[in-house]
Amino acid sequence: MTEKSELPVHMRRAEFDPVPELAELRDGPAIARIHTVVGSQAWLVTRYADVREVLGDQQRFSHARFLERRPPGMADLSDEEIAQARAGNLLAQDPPDHTRLRRFLIPEFTVRRMKRLEPRIREVVDENLDAMEKEGPPADLVANFALPVPSLVICELLGVPYVDRAEFQARSNRMLDLSVPPKERTRIARESRAYMAKLVAKAQAEPGEDILGMLVREHGDDLTTDELIGIASLLLIAGHETTANMLGLGTLALLKHPDQLALVRDHPEAVEPAVEELLRWLSIVHSGIPRVTTTEVEIAGQKIGPGELVVLALPAANRDPALLPDPERLDVTRGEMGHMAFGHGIHHCLGAPLARMEMRIAFPALLQRFPTLRAAGTEPGFRSFNVIYGLTSLEVAW
């Protein structure tokens, strides 16, 4: 397994905080040549303004060309498998392909549509809290709350059987774990694709009222089967991994800042800004998909030629003093918008309204149900090597 010291600097954390070397890089040269965790060389961009510029410029910084480079672990994939890996995956697309695919999905993820889900999300949260309370302390907050809440919601939205959750959660966790050998992650990705292909075939035969059924009914002539599989796969993984890790890590952050926790628990108006601040301060997505330059560019005074890999340090950007004062301090009252925890530009997270709603409901519900909630027993486990930072476990009592 890769040692922490071998992780690229933007992935190294000391619990919640990026390592000091990352801030030193951002506040100094602002850009550096690094080895990524899979061995490729890349330019690491750290300042808020530079990261935002890259995220907003699809012409000079391409998503699609990353897979064309055949990253480690994909070297033995056939051209057909590479095409299948790209199909429907919005994170592997540039305009106009990205624009076409996203247009089909936007109506399902509007704030208005998410509002209609609110009663069901509250039910899911309460059901999981009921189960925790009935079982009694101690409890693993990750396994009993943070993971099942968004998993059930995205399963219902997509039409994925919730009974399959253990299998798809295990697969997605391994696929996103960069300490797993690339060939093993590729094998798991093939298994995941085969699973989703069965669900797509079922939806094509009998489209339901879920997102998959809607796509088949309303856009079946516009989307290939491979694109349906790619869309569903991305939504399933992104729809539970990100929110689950925010709920687990965010709860631990609040437990370690009891004054901030009390605000979220006792003051409804404090919840929305608290969610935004936690998103910024934790920045659980280290970097997102690497970009490939399509022409010569200049970032932070560094000229970079075409065909170079560019990686974005989101934790550094979201704690840049240029974004807000005293950025290292967690302050749930400020609720600064403008953070890039959900990205920026045309690839801004499609599911952001859903993730925000889940967190706005889940955090206060948990803290009100268990007003004496505390970390207990074993030290929490951090998943340092994962594409999405978070906790493997968090034992709590009340």
Short mmCIF file of C-alpha atoms in Angstrom, two decimals:
data_model
loop_
_atom_site.label_atom_id
_atom_site.label_comp_id
_atom_site.label_asym_id
_atom_site.label_seq_id
_atom_site.Cartn_x
_atom_site.Cartn_y
_atom_site.Cartn_z
CA MET A 1 0.00 0.00 0.00
CA THR A 2 1.12 3.55 -0.72
CA GLU A 3 2.49 5.33 2.32
CA LYS A 4 1.06 8.69 3.35
CA SER A 5 4.39 10.39 2.61
CA GLU A 6 4.14 9.14 -0.97
CA LEU A 7 0.74 10.66 -1.54
CA PRO A 8 0.84 13.84 -3.63
CA VAL A 9 0.75 16.89 -1.42
CA HIS A 10 -2.86 17.85 -2.28
CA MET A 11 -4.09 14.49 -0.91
CA ARG A 12 -2.23 14.60 2.39
CA ARG A 13 -4.31 15.54 5.43
CA ALA A 14 -3.90 15.84 9.16
CA GLU A 15 -7.46 14.88 10.11
CA PHE A 16 -9.48 17.78 8.65
CA ASP A 17 -6.60 19.95 7.54
CA PRO A 18 -4.46 19.87 4.42
CA VAL A 19 -0.79 19.52 5.36
CA PRO A 20 1.08 22.83 5.84
CA GLU A 21 3.20 22.15 2.74
CA LEU A 22 0.14 22.63 0.55
CA ALA A 23 -0.53 26.12 1.91
CA GLU A 24 3.16 26.94 1.54
CA LEU A 25 2.98 25.93 -2.10
CA ARG A 26 -0.19 27.96 -2.70
CA ASP A 27 1.15 31.05 -0.96
CA GLY A 28 4.53 30.71 -2.69
CA PRO A 29 5.06 29.51 -6.27
CA ALA A 30 1.38 28.43 -6.48
CA ILE A 31 2.14 25.68 -9.01
CA ALA A 32 4.39 22.62 -8.87
CA ARG A 33 5.31 19.51 -10.80
CA ILE A 34 4.10 16.40 -8.97
CA HIS A 35 3.81 12.65 -9.38
CA THR A 36 0.18 11.63 -9.12
CA VAL A 37 -0.76 8.66 -6.97
CA VAL A 38 -0.92 6.47 -10.09
CA GLY A 39 2.56 7.52 -11.23
CA SER A 40 1.81 10.10 -13.94
CA GLN A 41 3.50 13.50 -13.87
CA ALA A 42 1.22 16.52 -13.60
CA TRP A 43 1.11 20.22 -12.79
CA LEU A 44 -0.59 20.92 -9.46
CA VAL A 45 -2.60 24.18 -9.35
CA THR A 46 -3.33 25.53 -5.87
CA ARG A 47 -4.60 29.14 -5.81
CA TYR A 48 -8.31 29.89 -5.78
CA ALA A 49 -8.21 32.18 -8.81
CA ASP A 50 -6.12 29.74 -10.88
CA VAL A 51 -8.23 26.71 -9.95
CA ARG A 52 -11.39 28.62 -10.83
CA GLU A 53 -9.89 29.65 -14.17
CA VAL A 54 -9.04 26.04 -15.08
CA LEU A 55 -12.47 24.77 -14.01
CA GLY A 56 -14.16 27.40 -16.14
CA ASP A 57 -12.18 26.84 -19.34
CA GLN A 58 -13.14 23.66 -21.19
CA GLN A 59 -11.44 24.69 -24.40
CA ARG A 60 -7.91 24.84 -23.01
CA PHE A 61 -8.33 22.24 -20.24
CA SER A 62 -10.03 19.08 -21.48
CA HIS A 63 -11.82 16.38 -19.48
CA ALA A 64 -12.25 14.04 -22.44
CA ARG A 65 -8.57 13.82 -23.29
CA PHE A 66 -7.71 12.33 -19.89
CA LEU A 67 -9.14 8.91 -20.83
CA GLU A 68 -7.59 9.19 -24.29
CA ARG A 69 -4.20 9.18 -22.55
CA ARG A 70 -5.06 5.72 -21.13
CA PRO A 71 -4.22 6.30 -17.45
CA PRO A 72 -2.41 3.51 -15.54
CA GLY A 73 -4.66 0.47 -15.26
CA MET A 74 -6.39 1.22 -18.55
CA ALA A 75 -3.49 0.35 -20.82
CA ASP A 76 -4.88 -3.12 -21.51
CA LEU A 77 -8.43 -1.94 -22.22
CA SER A 78 -9.68 -2.31 -25.76
CA ASP A 79 -10.74 0.73 -27.75
CA GLU A 80 -14.33 -0.47 -27.32
CA GLU A 81 -13.97 -0.57 -23.53
CA ILE A 82 -12.46 2.93 -23.50
CA ALA A 83 -15.42 4.15 -25.56
CA GLN A 84 -17.81 2.44 -23.14
CA ALA A 85 -16.01 3.99 -20.14
CA ARG A 86 -16.55 7.44 -21.67
CA ALA A 87 -20.13 6.94 -22.84
CA GLY A 88 -22.59 8.70 -20.58
CA ASN A 89 -19.90 9.69 -18.08
CA LEU A 90 -20.25 13.47 -17.81
CA LEU A 91 -16.84 13.65 -16.09
CA ALA A 92 -15.18 12.25 -19.21
CA GLN A 93 -16.86 14.60 -21.68
CA ASP A 94 -16.25 18.04 -23.16
CA PRO A 95 -18.83 20.12 -25.05
CA PRO A 96 -20.79 19.48 -27.16
CA ASP A 97 -21.14 15.87 -25.88
CA HIS A 98 -21.23 17.00 -22.26
CA THR A 99 -23.82 19.67 -23.04
CA ARG A 100 -26.10 17.15 -24.74
CA LEU A 101 -25.97 14.62 -21.89
CA ARG A 102 -26.35 17.16 -19.10
CA ARG A 103 -29.40 18.68 -20.79
CA PHE A 104 -31.27 15.39 -20.35
CA LEU A 105 -30.52 15.30 -16.59
CA ILE A 106 -30.85 18.91 -15.45
CA PRO A 107 -34.68 18.76 -15.02
CA GLU A 108 -34.28 15.90 -12.53
CA PHE A 109 -31.89 17.82 -10.27
CA THR A 110 -33.40 21.29 -10.04
CA VAL A 111 -33.91 22.86 -6.60
CA ARG A 112 -37.67 22.71 -7.22
CA ARG A 113 -37.54 18.96 -7.99
CA MET A 114 -35.39 18.34 -4.92
CA LYS A 115 -37.96 20.16 -2.77
CA ARG A 116 -40.47 17.50 -3.73
CA LEU A 117 -38.09 14.90 -2.33
CA GLU A 118 -37.77 16.63 1.04
CA PRO A 119 -40.52 14.67 2.87
CA ARG A 120 -39.07 11.35 1.73
CA ILE A 121 -35.53 12.38 2.73
CA ARG A 122 -36.84 13.32 6.19
CA GLU A 123 -38.46 9.88 6.44
CA VAL A 124 -35.21 8.15 5.50
CA VAL A 125 -33.26 10.19 8.05
CA ASP A 126 -35.78 9.50 10.82
CA GLU A 127 -35.92 5.79 10.04
CA ASN A 128 -32.16 5.48 10.37
CA LEU A 129 -32.13 7.52 13.57
CA ASP A 130 -34.92 5.32 14.97
CA ALA A 131 -32.84 2.24 14.22
CA MET A 132 -29.75 3.75 15.88
CA GLU A 133 -31.74 4.75 18.96
CA LYS A 134 -33.35 1.31 19.24
CA GLU A 135 -30.01 -0.47 18.93
CA GLY A 136 -28.44 1.84 21.50
CA PRO A 137 -24.89 3.12 21.86
CA PRO A 138 -22.18 2.72 20.86
CA ALA A 139 -22.86 2.90 17.13
CA ASP A 140 -20.75 3.37 14.04
CA LEU A 141 -22.14 6.60 12.62
CA VAL A 142 -20.73 5.86 9.15
CA ALA A 143 -22.33 2.42 8.81
CA ASN A 144 -25.58 3.29 10.59
CA PHE A 145 -26.32 6.81 9.36
CA ALA A 146 -23.89 8.62 7.08
CA LEU A 147 -23.77 5.88 4.44
CA PRO A 148 -27.34 4.47 4.41
CA VAL A 149 -29.17 7.82 4.20
CA PRO A 150 -27.79 9.04 0.83
CA SER A 151 -27.55 5.46 -0.45
CA LEU A 152 -31.27 4.82 0.00
CA VAL A 153 -32.18 8.19 -1.50
CA ILE A 154 -30.09 7.69 -4.65
CA CYS A 155 -31.31 4.10 -4.98
CA GLU A 156 -34.91 5.27 -4.97
CA LEU A 157 -34.15 8.11 -7.36
CA LEU A 158 -32.39 5.84 -9.84
CA GLY A 159 -34.45 2.70 -9.43
CA VAL A 160 -31.58 0.64 -8.00
CA PRO A 161 -32.63 -2.16 -5.59
CA TYR A 162 -31.57 -1.10 -2.10
CA VAL A 163 -30.96 -4.75 -1.22
CA ASP A 164 -27.93 -4.55 -3.55
CA ARG A 165 -26.37 -1.70 -1.57
CA ALA A 166 -23.67 -3.74 0.18
CA GLU A 167 -22.38 -4.97 -3.18
CA PHE A 168 -22.35 -1.63 -4.99
CA GLN A 169 -20.97 0.22 -1.98
CA ALA A 170 -18.09 -2.23 -1.68
CA ARG A 171 -17.38 -1.94 -5.41
CA SER A 172 -17.47 1.86 -5.47
CA ASN A 173 -15.26 2.08 -2.38
CA ARG A 174 -12.64 -0.16 -4.01
CA MET A 175 -12.82 1.66 -7.35
CA LEU A 176 -12.18 5.00 -5.65
CA ASP A 177 -9.42 3.64 -3.39
CA LEU A 178 -6.15 4.61 -5.06
CA SER A 179 -4.15 2.15 -2.95
CA VAL A 180 -5.91 -0.68 -4.80
CA PRO A 181 -3.81 -1.80 -7.81
CA PRO A 182 -5.06 -0.23 -11.07
CA LYS A 183 -5.80 -3.60 -12.69
CA GLU A 184 -7.93 -4.60 -9.72
CA ARG A 185 -9.87 -1.34 -9.91
CA THR A 186 -10.41 -1.93 -13.63
CA ARG A 187 -11.74 -5.43 -12.90
CA ILE A 188 -14.16 -4.02 -10.33
CA ALA A 189 -15.25 -1.31 -12.78
CA ARG A 190 -16.12 -4.05 -15.28
CA GLU A 191 -18.21 -5.82 -12.61
CA SER A 192 -19.95 -2.57 -11.77
CA ARG A 193 -20.71 -1.90 -15.42
CA ALA A 194 -22.15 -5.41 -15.85
CA TYR A 195 -24.42 -4.84 -12.85
CA MET A 196 -25.65 -1.51 -14.17
CA ALA A 197 -26.17 -2.99 -17.65
CA LYS A 198 -28.72 -5.43 -16.15
CA LEU A 199 -30.60 -2.56 -14.48
CA VAL A 200 -30.63 -0.56 -17.70
CA ALA A 201 -31.96 -3.56 -19.63
CA LYS A 202 -34.73 -3.93 -17.05
CA ALA A 203 -35.59 -0.23 -17.31
CA GLN A 204 -35.67 -0.47 -21.11
CA ALA A 205 -38.12 -3.37 -20.87
CA GLU A 206 -40.27 -1.82 -18.13
CA PRO A 207 -39.44 1.85 -17.48
CA GLY A 208 -40.47 2.94 -13.99
CA GLU A 209 -40.99 6.37 -12.43
CA ASP A 210 -37.35 6.74 -11.43
CA ILE A 211 -34.63 8.68 -13.29
CA LEU A 212 -33.56 5.64 -15.30
CA GLY A 213 -37.16 5.03 -16.36
CA MET A 214 -37.58 8.70 -17.26
CA LEU A 215 -34.46 8.65 -19.43
CA VAL A 216 -35.69 5.54 -21.26
CA ARG A 217 -39.20 6.91 -21.77
CA GLU A 218 -38.35 10.48 -22.72
CA HIS A 219 -34.90 10.15 -24.29
CA GLY A 220 -34.65 6.50 -25.32
CA ASP A 221 -34.10 7.49 -28.93
CA ASP A 222 -31.44 10.07 -28.01
CA LEU A 223 -29.31 7.96 -25.65
CA THR A 224 -27.47 4.75 -26.47
CA THR A 225 -27.52 1.83 -24.06
CA ASP A 226 -23.86 2.52 -23.23
CA GLU A 227 -24.73 6.12 -22.41
CA LEU A 228 -27.58 5.03 -20.12
CA ILE A 229 -25.21 2.66 -18.32
CA GLY A 230 -22.59 5.41 -17.95
CA ILE A 231 -25.07 7.98 -16.65
CA ALA A 232 -26.57 5.57 -14.12
CA SER A 233 -23.15 4.38 -12.95
CA LEU A 234 -21.90 7.92 -12.34
CA LEU A 235 -25.07 9.00 -10.53
CA LEU A 236 -25.05 5.92 -8.30
CA ILE A 237 -21.43 6.34 -7.19
CA ALA A 238 -21.46 10.13 -6.91
CA GLY A 239 -24.91 10.13 -5.33
CA HIS A 240 -23.90 8.24 -2.20
CA GLU A 241 -20.11 8.51 -1.84
CA THR A 242 -19.89 12.30 -1.60
CA THR A 243 -22.79 12.99 0.78
CA ALA A 244 -21.97 9.98 2.95
CA ASN A 245 -18.44 11.25 3.53
CA MET A 246 -19.65 14.79 4.19
CA LEU A 247 -22.11 13.51 6.82
CA GLY A 248 -19.49 11.40 8.58
CA LEU A 249 -16.58 13.84 8.45
CA GLY A 250 -18.86 16.84 9.02
CA THR A 251 -20.31 15.30 12.18
CA LEU A 252 -16.83 14.66 13.55
CA ALA A 253 -15.83 18.25 12.75
CA LEU A 254 -18.85 19.55 14.66
CA LEU A 255 -18.17 17.22 17.60
CA LYS A 256 -14.66 18.72 17.81
CA HIS A 257 -16.15 22.26 17.67
CA PRO A 258 -18.97 22.06 20.25
CA ASP A 259 -19.87 25.75 19.99
CA GLN A 260 -20.43 25.29 16.24
CA LEU A 261 -22.37 22.08 16.86
CA ALA A 262 -24.74 23.87 19.24
CA LEU A 263 -25.56 26.45 16.56
CA VAL A 264 -26.45 23.76 14.01
CA ARG A 265 -28.48 21.80 16.58
CA ASP A 266 -30.41 24.66 18.15
CA HIS A 267 -30.84 27.32 15.45
CA PRO A 268 -32.58 26.36 12.19
CA GLU A 269 -31.32 29.49 10.45
CA ALA A 270 -27.72 28.39 11.14
CA VAL A 271 -28.00 25.11 9.22
CA GLU A 272 -27.75 26.39 5.64
CA PRO A 273 -24.62 28.51 6.16
CA ALA A 274 -23.13 25.70 8.25
CA VAL A 275 -23.47 23.24 5.38
CA GLU A 276 -21.68 25.65 3.02
CA GLU A 277 -18.88 26.23 5.51
CA LEU A 278 -18.41 22.50 6.11
CA LEU A 279 -18.29 21.92 2.36
CA ARG A 280 -15.58 24.57 1.99
CA TRP A 281 -13.56 23.67 5.07
CA LEU A 282 -13.53 19.91 4.52
CA SER A 283 -13.23 19.86 0.69
CA ILE A 284 -13.64 16.08 0.60
CA VAL A 285 -12.94 15.90 -3.15
CA HIS A 286 -9.18 16.39 -3.38
CA SER A 287 -9.02 17.38 -7.02
CA GLY A 288 -11.72 15.96 -9.29
CA ILE A 289 -10.85 14.66 -12.75
CA PRO A 290 -7.41 15.71 -14.05
CA ARG A 291 -7.47 17.99 -17.10
CA VAL A 292 -5.29 17.82 -20.18
CA THR A 293 -4.10 21.04 -21.83
CA THR A 294 -5.15 21.42 -25.46
CA THR A 295 -2.74 24.28 -26.21
CA GLU A 296 0.06 26.18 -24.53
CA VAL A 297 -1.22 27.88 -21.38
CA GLU A 298 0.24 29.97 -18.58
CA ILE A 299 -0.75 29.41 -14.94
CA ALA A 300 0.83 31.31 -12.05
CA GLY A 301 3.59 32.47 -14.40
CA GLN A 302 4.40 28.92 -15.52
CA LYS A 303 4.14 28.13 -19.22
CA ILE A 304 2.67 24.68 -19.83
CA GLY A 305 2.66 23.01 -23.22
CA PRO A 306 -0.22 21.16 -24.90
CA GLY A 307 -0.97 17.58 -23.81
CA GLU A 308 0.10 18.14 -20.19
CA LEU A 309 -1.83 16.83 -17.19
CA VAL A 310 -3.20 19.47 -14.79
CA VAL A 311 -4.44 18.57 -11.29
CA LEU A 312 -6.39 20.98 -9.08
CA ALA A 313 -5.83 21.22 -5.31
CA LEU A 314 -9.38 21.97 -4.13
CA PRO A 315 -8.51 21.94 -0.38
CA ALA A 316 -5.87 24.62 -1.00
CA ALA A 317 -8.18 26.73 -3.18
CA ASN A 318 -11.04 26.59 -0.68
CA ARG A 319 -8.71 27.71 2.12
CA ASP A 320 -7.07 30.47 0.10
CA PRO A 321 -6.94 33.80 2.00
CA ALA A 322 -7.95 35.40 -1.31
CA LEU A 323 -11.35 33.71 -0.95
CA LEU A 324 -12.15 34.76 2.62
CA PRO A 325 -10.41 35.94 5.80
CA ASP A 326 -9.02 33.44 8.32
CA PRO A 327 -9.73 30.50 6.00
CA GLU A 328 -8.20 27.84 8.28
CA ARG A 329 -10.86 28.44 10.93
CA LEU A 330 -14.19 26.60 10.83
CA ASP A 331 -16.92 29.22 11.27
CA VAL A 332 -20.40 27.93 10.47
CA THR A 333 -21.90 31.39 10.71
CA ARG A 334 -20.26 32.76 7.58
CA GLY A 335 -21.68 30.36 5.00
CA GLU A 336 -19.52 31.81 2.24
CA MET A 337 -20.71 30.93 -1.22
CA GLY A 338 -18.05 30.84 -3.88
CA HIS A 339 -16.28 27.75 -2.57
CA MET A 340 -15.49 25.08 -5.13
CA ALA A 341 -16.38 21.94 -3.19
CA PHE A 342 -18.88 21.18 -5.98
CA GLY A 343 -16.53 22.35 -8.71
CA HIS A 344 -17.20 25.30 -10.99
CA GLY A 345 -18.28 25.95 -14.57
CA ILE A 346 -20.06 23.47 -16.80
CA HIS A 347 -18.94 20.52 -14.67
CA HIS A 348 -20.35 22.00 -11.45
CA CYS A 349 -21.85 19.05 -9.57
CA LEU A 350 -25.25 18.17 -11.02
CA GLY A 351 -26.37 16.69 -7.70
CA ALA A 352 -25.41 19.69 -5.55
CA PRO A 353 -29.07 20.60 -4.74
CA LEU A 354 -29.70 17.02 -3.57
CA ALA A 355 -26.52 16.85 -1.50
CA ARG A 356 -27.27 20.19 0.15
CA MET A 357 -30.80 19.11 1.03
CA GLU A 358 -29.65 15.81 2.51
CA MET A 359 -27.12 17.60 4.70
CA ARG A 360 -29.53 20.37 5.75
CA ILE A 361 -31.95 17.70 6.93
CA ALA A 362 -29.52 15.13 8.34
CA PHE A 363 -27.16 17.24 10.48
CA PRO A 364 -29.77 18.94 12.70
CA ALA A 365 -31.93 15.79 12.88
CA LEU A 366 -28.99 13.76 14.16
CA LEU A 367 -27.89 16.38 16.68
CA GLN A 368 -31.42 17.00 17.97
CA ARG A 369 -32.17 13.29 18.35
CA PHE A 370 -28.94 12.76 20.31
CA PRO A 371 -28.13 16.07 22.04
CA THR A 372 -25.32 14.42 24.03
CA LEU A 373 -23.74 12.83 20.95
CA ARG A 374 -19.99 12.27 21.37
CA ALA A 375 -17.15 10.37 19.77
CA ALA A 376 -16.55 7.18 21.72
CA GLY A 377 -14.31 4.14 21.80
CA THR A 378 -11.85 3.67 18.99
CA GLU A 379 -10.28 6.54 17.09
CA PRO A 380 -12.11 7.36 13.84
CA GLY A 381 -10.63 5.85 10.71
CA PHE A 382 -9.70 8.24 7.87
CA ARG A 383 -9.67 7.13 4.21
CA SER A 384 -6.57 8.96 3.03
CA PHE A 385 -6.03 7.07 -0.21
CA ASN A 386 -9.50 7.55 -1.61
CA VAL A 387 -10.53 9.88 -4.42
CA ILE A 388 -13.10 11.20 -1.91
CA TYR A 389 -11.74 11.95 1.56
CA GLY A 390 -13.73 10.85 4.57
CA LEU A 391 -14.07 8.35 7.37
CA THR A 392 -14.11 4.57 7.31
CA SER A 393 -15.75 4.54 10.75
CA LEU A 394 -16.85 6.85 13.56
CA GLU A 395 -17.91 5.25 16.80
CA VAL A 396 -20.34 7.45 18.74
CA ALA A 397 -22.32 7.31 21.96
CA TRP A 398 -24.99 9.47 23.58
#
